PDB file of C-alpha atoms in Angstrom:
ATOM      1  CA  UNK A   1      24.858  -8.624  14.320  1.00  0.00           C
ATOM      2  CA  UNK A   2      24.789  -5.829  16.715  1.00  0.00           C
ATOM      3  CA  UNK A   3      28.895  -6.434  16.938  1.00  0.00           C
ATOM      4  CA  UNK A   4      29.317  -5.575  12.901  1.00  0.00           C
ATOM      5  CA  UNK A   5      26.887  -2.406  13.060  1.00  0.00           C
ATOM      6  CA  UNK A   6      28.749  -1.262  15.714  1.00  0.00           C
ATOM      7  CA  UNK A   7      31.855  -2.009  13.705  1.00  0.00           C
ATOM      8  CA  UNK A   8      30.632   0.053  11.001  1.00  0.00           C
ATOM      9  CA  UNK A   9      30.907   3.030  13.036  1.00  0.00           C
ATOM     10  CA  UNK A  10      28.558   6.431  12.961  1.00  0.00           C
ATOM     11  CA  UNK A  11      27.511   5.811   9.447  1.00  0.00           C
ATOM     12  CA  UNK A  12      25.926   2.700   9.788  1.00  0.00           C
ATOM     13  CA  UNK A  13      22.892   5.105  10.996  1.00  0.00           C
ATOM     14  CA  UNK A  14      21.990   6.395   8.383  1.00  0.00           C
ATOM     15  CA  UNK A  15      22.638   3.221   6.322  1.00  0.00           C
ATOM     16  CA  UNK A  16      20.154   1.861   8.629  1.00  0.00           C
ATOM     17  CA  UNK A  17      17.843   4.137   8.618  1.00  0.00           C
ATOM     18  CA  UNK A  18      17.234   3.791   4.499  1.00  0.00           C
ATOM     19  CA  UNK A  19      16.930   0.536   4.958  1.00  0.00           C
ATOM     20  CA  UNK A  20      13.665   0.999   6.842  1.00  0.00           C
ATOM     21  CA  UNK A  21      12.508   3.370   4.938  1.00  0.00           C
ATOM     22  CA  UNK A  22      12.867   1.094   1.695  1.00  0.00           C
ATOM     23  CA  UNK A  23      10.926  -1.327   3.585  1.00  0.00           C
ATOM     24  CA  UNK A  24       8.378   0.597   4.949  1.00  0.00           C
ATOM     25  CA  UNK A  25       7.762   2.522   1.648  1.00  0.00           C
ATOM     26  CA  UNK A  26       7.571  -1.158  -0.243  1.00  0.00           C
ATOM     27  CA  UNK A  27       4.954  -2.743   2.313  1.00  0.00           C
ATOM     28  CA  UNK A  28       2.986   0.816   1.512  1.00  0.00           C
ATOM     29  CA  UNK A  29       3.491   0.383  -2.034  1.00  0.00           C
ATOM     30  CA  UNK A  30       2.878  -3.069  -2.197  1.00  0.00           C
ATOM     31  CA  UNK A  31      -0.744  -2.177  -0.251  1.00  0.00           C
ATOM     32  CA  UNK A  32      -1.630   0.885  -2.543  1.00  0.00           C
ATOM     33  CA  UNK A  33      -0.630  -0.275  -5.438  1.00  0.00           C
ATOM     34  CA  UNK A  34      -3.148  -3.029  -6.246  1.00  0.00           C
ATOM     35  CA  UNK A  35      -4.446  -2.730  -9.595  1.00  0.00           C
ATOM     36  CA  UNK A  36      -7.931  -3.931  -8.434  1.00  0.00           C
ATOM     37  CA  UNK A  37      -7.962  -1.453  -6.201  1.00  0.00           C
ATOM     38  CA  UNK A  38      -7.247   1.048  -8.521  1.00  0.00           C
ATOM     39  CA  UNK A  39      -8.493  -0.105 -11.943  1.00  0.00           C
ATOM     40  CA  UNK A  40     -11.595  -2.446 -10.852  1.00  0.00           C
ATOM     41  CA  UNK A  41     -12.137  -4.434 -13.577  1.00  0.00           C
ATOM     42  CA  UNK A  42     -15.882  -4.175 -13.232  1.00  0.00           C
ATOM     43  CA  UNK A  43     -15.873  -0.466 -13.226  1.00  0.00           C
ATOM     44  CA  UNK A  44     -16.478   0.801 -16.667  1.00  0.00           C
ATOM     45  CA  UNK A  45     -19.612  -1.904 -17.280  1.00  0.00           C
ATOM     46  CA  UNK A  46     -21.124  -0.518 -13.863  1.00  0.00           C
ATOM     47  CA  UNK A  47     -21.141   3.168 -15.279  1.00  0.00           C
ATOM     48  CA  UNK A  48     -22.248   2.383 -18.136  1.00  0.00           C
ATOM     49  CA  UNK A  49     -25.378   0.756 -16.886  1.00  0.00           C
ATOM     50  CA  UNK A  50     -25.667   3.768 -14.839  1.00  0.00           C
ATOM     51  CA  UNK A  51     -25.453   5.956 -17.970  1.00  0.00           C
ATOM     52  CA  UNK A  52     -28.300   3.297 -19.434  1.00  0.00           C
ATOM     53  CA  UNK A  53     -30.693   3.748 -17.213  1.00  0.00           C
ATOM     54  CA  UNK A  54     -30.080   7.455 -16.612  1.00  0.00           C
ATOM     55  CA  UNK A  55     -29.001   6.678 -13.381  1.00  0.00           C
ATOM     56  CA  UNK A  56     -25.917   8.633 -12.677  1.00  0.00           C
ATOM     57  CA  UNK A  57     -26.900  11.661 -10.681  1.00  0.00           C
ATOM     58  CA  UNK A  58     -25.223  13.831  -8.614  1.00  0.00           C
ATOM     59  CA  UNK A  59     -24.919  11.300  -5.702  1.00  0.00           C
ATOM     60  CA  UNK A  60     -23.410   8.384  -7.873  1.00  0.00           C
ATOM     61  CA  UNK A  61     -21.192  10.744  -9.645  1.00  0.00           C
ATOM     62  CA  UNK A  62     -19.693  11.712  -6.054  1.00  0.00           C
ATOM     63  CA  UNK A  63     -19.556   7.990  -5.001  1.00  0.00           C
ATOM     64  CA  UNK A  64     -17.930   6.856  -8.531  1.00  0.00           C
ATOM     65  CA  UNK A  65     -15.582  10.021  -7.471  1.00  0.00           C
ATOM     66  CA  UNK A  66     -14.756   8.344  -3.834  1.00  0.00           C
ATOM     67  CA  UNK A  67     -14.579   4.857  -5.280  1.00  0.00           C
ATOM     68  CA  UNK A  68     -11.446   4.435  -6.607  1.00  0.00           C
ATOM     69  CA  UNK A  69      -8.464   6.459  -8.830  1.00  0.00           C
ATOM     70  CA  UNK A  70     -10.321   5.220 -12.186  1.00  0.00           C
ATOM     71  CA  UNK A  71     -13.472   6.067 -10.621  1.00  0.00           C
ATOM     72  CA  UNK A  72     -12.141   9.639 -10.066  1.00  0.00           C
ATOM     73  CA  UNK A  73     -10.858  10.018 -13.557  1.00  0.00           C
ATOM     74  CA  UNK A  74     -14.153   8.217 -14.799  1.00  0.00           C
ATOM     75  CA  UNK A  75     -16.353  10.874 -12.800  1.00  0.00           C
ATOM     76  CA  UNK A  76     -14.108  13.949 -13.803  1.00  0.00           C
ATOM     77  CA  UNK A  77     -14.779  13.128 -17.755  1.00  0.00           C
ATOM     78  CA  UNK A  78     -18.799  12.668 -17.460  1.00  0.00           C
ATOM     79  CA  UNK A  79     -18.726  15.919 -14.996  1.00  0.00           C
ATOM     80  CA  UNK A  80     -17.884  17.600 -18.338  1.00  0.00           C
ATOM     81  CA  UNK A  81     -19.452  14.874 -20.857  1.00  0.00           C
ATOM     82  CA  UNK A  82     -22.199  17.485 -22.363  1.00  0.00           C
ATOM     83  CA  UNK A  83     -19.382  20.156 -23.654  1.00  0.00           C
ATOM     84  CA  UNK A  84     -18.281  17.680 -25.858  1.00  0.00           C
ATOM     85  CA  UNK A  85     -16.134  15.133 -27.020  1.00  0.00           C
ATOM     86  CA  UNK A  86     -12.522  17.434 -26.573  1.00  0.00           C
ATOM     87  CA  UNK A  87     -13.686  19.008 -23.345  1.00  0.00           C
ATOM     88  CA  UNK A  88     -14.369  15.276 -21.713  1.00  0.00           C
ATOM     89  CA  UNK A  89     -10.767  14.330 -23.065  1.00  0.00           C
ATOM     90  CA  UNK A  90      -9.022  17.330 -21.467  1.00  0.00           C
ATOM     91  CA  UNK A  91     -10.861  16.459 -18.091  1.00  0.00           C
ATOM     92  CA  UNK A  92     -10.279  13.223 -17.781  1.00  0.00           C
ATOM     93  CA  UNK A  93      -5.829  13.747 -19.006  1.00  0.00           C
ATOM     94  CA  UNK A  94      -6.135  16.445 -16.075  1.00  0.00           C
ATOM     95  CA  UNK A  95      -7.567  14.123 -13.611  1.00  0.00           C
ATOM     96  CA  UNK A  96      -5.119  11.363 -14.804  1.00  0.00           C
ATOM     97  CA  UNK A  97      -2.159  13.599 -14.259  1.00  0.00           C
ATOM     98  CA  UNK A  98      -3.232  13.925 -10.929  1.00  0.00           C
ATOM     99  CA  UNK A  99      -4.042  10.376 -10.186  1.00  0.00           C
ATOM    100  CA  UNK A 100      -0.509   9.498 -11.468  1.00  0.00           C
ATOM    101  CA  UNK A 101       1.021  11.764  -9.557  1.00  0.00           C
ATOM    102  CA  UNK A 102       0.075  10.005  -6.499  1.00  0.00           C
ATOM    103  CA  UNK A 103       0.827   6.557  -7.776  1.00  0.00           C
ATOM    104  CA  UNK A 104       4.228   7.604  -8.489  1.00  0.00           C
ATOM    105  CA  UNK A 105       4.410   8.829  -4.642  1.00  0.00           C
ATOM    106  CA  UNK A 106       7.651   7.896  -2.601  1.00  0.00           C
ATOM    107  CA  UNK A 107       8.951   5.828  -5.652  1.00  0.00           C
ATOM    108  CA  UNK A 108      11.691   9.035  -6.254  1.00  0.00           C
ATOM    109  CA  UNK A 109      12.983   8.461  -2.526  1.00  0.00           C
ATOM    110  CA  UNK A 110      13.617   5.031  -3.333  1.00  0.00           C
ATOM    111  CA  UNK A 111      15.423   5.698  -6.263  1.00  0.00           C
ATOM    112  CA  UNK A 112      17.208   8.346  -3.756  1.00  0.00           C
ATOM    113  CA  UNK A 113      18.098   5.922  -1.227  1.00  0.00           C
ATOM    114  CA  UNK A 114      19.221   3.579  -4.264  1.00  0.00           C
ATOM    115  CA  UNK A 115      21.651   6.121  -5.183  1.00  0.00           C
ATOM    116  CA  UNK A 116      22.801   7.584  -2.310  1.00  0.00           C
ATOM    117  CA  UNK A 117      23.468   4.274   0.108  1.00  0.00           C
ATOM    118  CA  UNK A 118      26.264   3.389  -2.267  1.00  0.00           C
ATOM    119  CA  UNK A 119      27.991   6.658  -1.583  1.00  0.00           C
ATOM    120  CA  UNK A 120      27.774   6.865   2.395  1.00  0.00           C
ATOM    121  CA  UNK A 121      28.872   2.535   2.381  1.00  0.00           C
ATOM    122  CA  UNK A 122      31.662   4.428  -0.121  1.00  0.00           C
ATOM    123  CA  UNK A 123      32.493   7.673   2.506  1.00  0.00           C
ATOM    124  CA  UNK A 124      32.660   4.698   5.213  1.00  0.00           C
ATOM    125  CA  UNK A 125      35.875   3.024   3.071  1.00  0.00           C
ATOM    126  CA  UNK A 126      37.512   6.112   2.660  1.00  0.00           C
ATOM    127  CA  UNK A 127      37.235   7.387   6.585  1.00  0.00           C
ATOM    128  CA  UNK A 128      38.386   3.298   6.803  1.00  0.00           C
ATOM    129  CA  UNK A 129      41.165   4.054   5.184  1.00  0.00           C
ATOM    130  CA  UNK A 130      41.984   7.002   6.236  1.00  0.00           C
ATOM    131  CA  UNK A 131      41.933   5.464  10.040  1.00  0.00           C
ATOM    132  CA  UNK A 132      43.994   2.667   8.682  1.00  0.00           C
ATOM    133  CA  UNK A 133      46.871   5.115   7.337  1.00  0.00           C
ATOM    134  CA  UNK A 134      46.919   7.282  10.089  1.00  0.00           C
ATOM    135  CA  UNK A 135      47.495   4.471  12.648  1.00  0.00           C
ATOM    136  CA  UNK A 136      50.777   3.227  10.530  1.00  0.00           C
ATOM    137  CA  UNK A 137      51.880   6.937   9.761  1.00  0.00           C
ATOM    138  CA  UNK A 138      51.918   7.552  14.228  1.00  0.00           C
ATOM    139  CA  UNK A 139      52.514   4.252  14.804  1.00  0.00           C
ATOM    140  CA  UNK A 140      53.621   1.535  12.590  1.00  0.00           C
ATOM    141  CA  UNK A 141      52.262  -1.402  10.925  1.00  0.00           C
ATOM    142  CA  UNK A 142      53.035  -3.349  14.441  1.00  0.00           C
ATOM    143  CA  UNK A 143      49.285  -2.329  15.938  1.00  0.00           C
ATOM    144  CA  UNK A 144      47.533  -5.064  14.030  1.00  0.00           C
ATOM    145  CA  UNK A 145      43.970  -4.410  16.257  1.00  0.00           C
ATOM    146  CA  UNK A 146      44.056  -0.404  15.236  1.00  0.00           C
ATOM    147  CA  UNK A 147      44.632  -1.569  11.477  1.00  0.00           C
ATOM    148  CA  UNK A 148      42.124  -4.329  11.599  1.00  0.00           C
ATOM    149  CA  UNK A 149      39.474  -2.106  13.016  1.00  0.00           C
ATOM    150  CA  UNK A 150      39.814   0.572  10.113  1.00  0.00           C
ATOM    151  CA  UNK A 151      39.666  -1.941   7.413  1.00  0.00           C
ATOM    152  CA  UNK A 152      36.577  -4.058   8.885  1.00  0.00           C
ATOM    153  CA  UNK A 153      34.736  -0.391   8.931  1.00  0.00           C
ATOM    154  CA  UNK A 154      35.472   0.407   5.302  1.00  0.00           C
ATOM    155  CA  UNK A 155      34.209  -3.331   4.526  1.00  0.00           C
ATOM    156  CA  UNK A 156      31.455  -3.161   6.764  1.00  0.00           C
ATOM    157  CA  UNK A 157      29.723   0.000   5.536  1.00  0.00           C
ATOM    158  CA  UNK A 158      30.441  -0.604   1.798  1.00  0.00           C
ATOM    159  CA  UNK A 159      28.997  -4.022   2.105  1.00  0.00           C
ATOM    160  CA  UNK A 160      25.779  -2.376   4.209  1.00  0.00           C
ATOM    161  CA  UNK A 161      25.092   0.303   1.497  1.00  0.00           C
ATOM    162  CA  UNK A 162      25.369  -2.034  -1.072  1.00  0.00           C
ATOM    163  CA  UNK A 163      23.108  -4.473   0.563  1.00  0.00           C
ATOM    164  CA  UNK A 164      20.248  -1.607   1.303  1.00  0.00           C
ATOM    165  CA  UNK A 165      20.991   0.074  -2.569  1.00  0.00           C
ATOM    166  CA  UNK A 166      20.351  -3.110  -4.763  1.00  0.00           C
ATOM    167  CA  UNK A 167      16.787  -4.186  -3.154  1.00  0.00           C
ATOM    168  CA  UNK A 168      15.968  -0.176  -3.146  1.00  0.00           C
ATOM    169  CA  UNK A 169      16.841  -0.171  -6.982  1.00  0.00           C
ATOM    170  CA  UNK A 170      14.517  -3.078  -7.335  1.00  0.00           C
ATOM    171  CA  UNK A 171      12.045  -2.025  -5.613  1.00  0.00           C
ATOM    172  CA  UNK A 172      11.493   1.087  -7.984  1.00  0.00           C
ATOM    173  CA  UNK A 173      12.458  -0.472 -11.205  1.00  0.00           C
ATOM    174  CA  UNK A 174       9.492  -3.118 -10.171  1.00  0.00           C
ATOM    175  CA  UNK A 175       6.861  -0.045  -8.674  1.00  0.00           C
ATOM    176  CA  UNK A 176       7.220   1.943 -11.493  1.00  0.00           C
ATOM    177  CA  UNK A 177       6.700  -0.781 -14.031  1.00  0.00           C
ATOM    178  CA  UNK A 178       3.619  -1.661 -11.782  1.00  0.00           C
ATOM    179  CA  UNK A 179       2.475   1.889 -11.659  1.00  0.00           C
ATOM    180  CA  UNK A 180       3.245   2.550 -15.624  1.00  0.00           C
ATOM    181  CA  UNK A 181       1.229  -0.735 -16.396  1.00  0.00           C
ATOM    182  CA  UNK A 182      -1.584   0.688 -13.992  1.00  0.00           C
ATOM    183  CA  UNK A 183      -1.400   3.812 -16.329  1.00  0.00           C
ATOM    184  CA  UNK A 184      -2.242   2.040 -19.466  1.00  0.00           C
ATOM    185  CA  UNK A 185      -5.009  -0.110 -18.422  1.00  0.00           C
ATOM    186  CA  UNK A 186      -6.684   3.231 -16.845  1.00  0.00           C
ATOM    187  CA  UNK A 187      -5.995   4.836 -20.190  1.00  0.00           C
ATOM    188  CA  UNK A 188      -7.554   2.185 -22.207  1.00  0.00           C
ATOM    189  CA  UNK A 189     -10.594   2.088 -20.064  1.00  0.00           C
ATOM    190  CA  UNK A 190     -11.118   5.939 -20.234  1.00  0.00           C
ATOM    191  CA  UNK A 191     -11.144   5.702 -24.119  1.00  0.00           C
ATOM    192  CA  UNK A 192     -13.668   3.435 -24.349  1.00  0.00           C
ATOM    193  CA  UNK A 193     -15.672   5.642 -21.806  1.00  0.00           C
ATOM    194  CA  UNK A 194     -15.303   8.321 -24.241  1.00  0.00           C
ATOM    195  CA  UNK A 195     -15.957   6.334 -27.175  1.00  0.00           C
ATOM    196  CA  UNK A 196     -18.882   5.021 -26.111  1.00  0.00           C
ATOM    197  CA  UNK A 197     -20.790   7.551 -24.795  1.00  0.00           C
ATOM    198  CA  UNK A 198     -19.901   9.936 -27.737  1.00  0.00           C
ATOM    199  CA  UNK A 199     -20.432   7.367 -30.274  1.00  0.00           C
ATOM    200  CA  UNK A 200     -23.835   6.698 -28.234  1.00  0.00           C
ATOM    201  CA  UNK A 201     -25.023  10.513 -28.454  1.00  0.00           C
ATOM    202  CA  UNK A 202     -23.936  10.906 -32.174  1.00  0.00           C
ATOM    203  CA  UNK A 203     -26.360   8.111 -32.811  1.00  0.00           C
ATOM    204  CA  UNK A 204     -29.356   9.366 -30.836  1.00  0.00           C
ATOM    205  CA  UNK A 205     -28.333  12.697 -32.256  1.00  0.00           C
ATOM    206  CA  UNK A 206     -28.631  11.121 -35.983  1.00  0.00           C
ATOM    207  CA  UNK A 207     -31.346   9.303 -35.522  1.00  0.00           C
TER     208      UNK A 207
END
């Protein structure tokens, strides 16, 4: 194994060096990504037991804050719950822009390295080739080992970039589809946060 890398020549480096980044950004991901961890399921049903028994103070609204990413964006809409219905919505989209912000974190480096590995396995050919040319133009096609070692780098790296792009690309086709379904369950459990608690006061209100 060592033989081919070497083989590869000088850009084998950084072809290497993606591929630990992709793998130490997907065993991240793969951690911080959880959607239990971000979106408990239990969540909204605790607050709003809280909110019940008019026990959401100051101190719970700073632990629901610490808890978790929908815990944030739950805390950041009752922070501004008593200006109304609008205010609460504007809050809590803020908060979420935020929170997805950080979800989304590293995933445009491995699109990056999905991109870019191609093109440095695809630089590798071409200085292949051009080693391979300029050995017959000074000295024939009769030095077989100076021709054989330009065309096993141009194979090597193109083969090594592709092999580090493809698992790169699907690593952040399948993170952002994780992260975008994350998105939508937080979503639907922030509207019924609002819902309830404004359809809640509109009744006391009424009544």
């Amino acid at each position: 194994m060592l033989e081919i890398i070497k083989s590869g020549g000088w850009l084998m480096l950084p072809i290497l060096l993606c591929s630990v980044a992709v793998i130490a950004i997907c065993i991240e991901r793969l951690w911080t990504l959880h959607p239990q961890r971000i979106a408990p399921p239990t969540l909204l049903s605790e607050v709003w037991g809280l909110l019940k028994n008019n026990q959401l103070d100051a101190e719970q609204l700073k632990a629901l804050r610490d808890s978790s990413p929908l815990g944030r964006i739950f805390a950041s809409g009752l922070s501004n719950s008593r200006h109304g219905r609008d205010v609460m919505k504007d809050s809590i989209e803020e908060t979420a822009s935020q929170v997805v912000h950080e979800l989304e974190r590293y995933l445009g480096v491995l699109g990056t390295i999905a991109a870019v590995a191609p093109l440095i396995g695809l630089l590798g050919t071409v200085i292949g080739m051009i080693q391979v040319f300029t050995a017959i133009m000074l000295e024939g096609t009769g030095n077989a080992g100076v021709l054989a070692g330009g065309i096993s780098q141009a194979l090597i790296t193109t083969a090594a970039g592709l092999t580090v792009a493809i698992p790169a690309l699907m690593a952040h086709r399948y993170f952002q589809r994780r992260v975008d379904t994350i998105v939508v369950a937080m979503e639907q459990e922030a509207v019924k946060l609002v819902d309830a608690l404004h359809s809640d006061r509109n009744i006391k209100a009424a009544a």
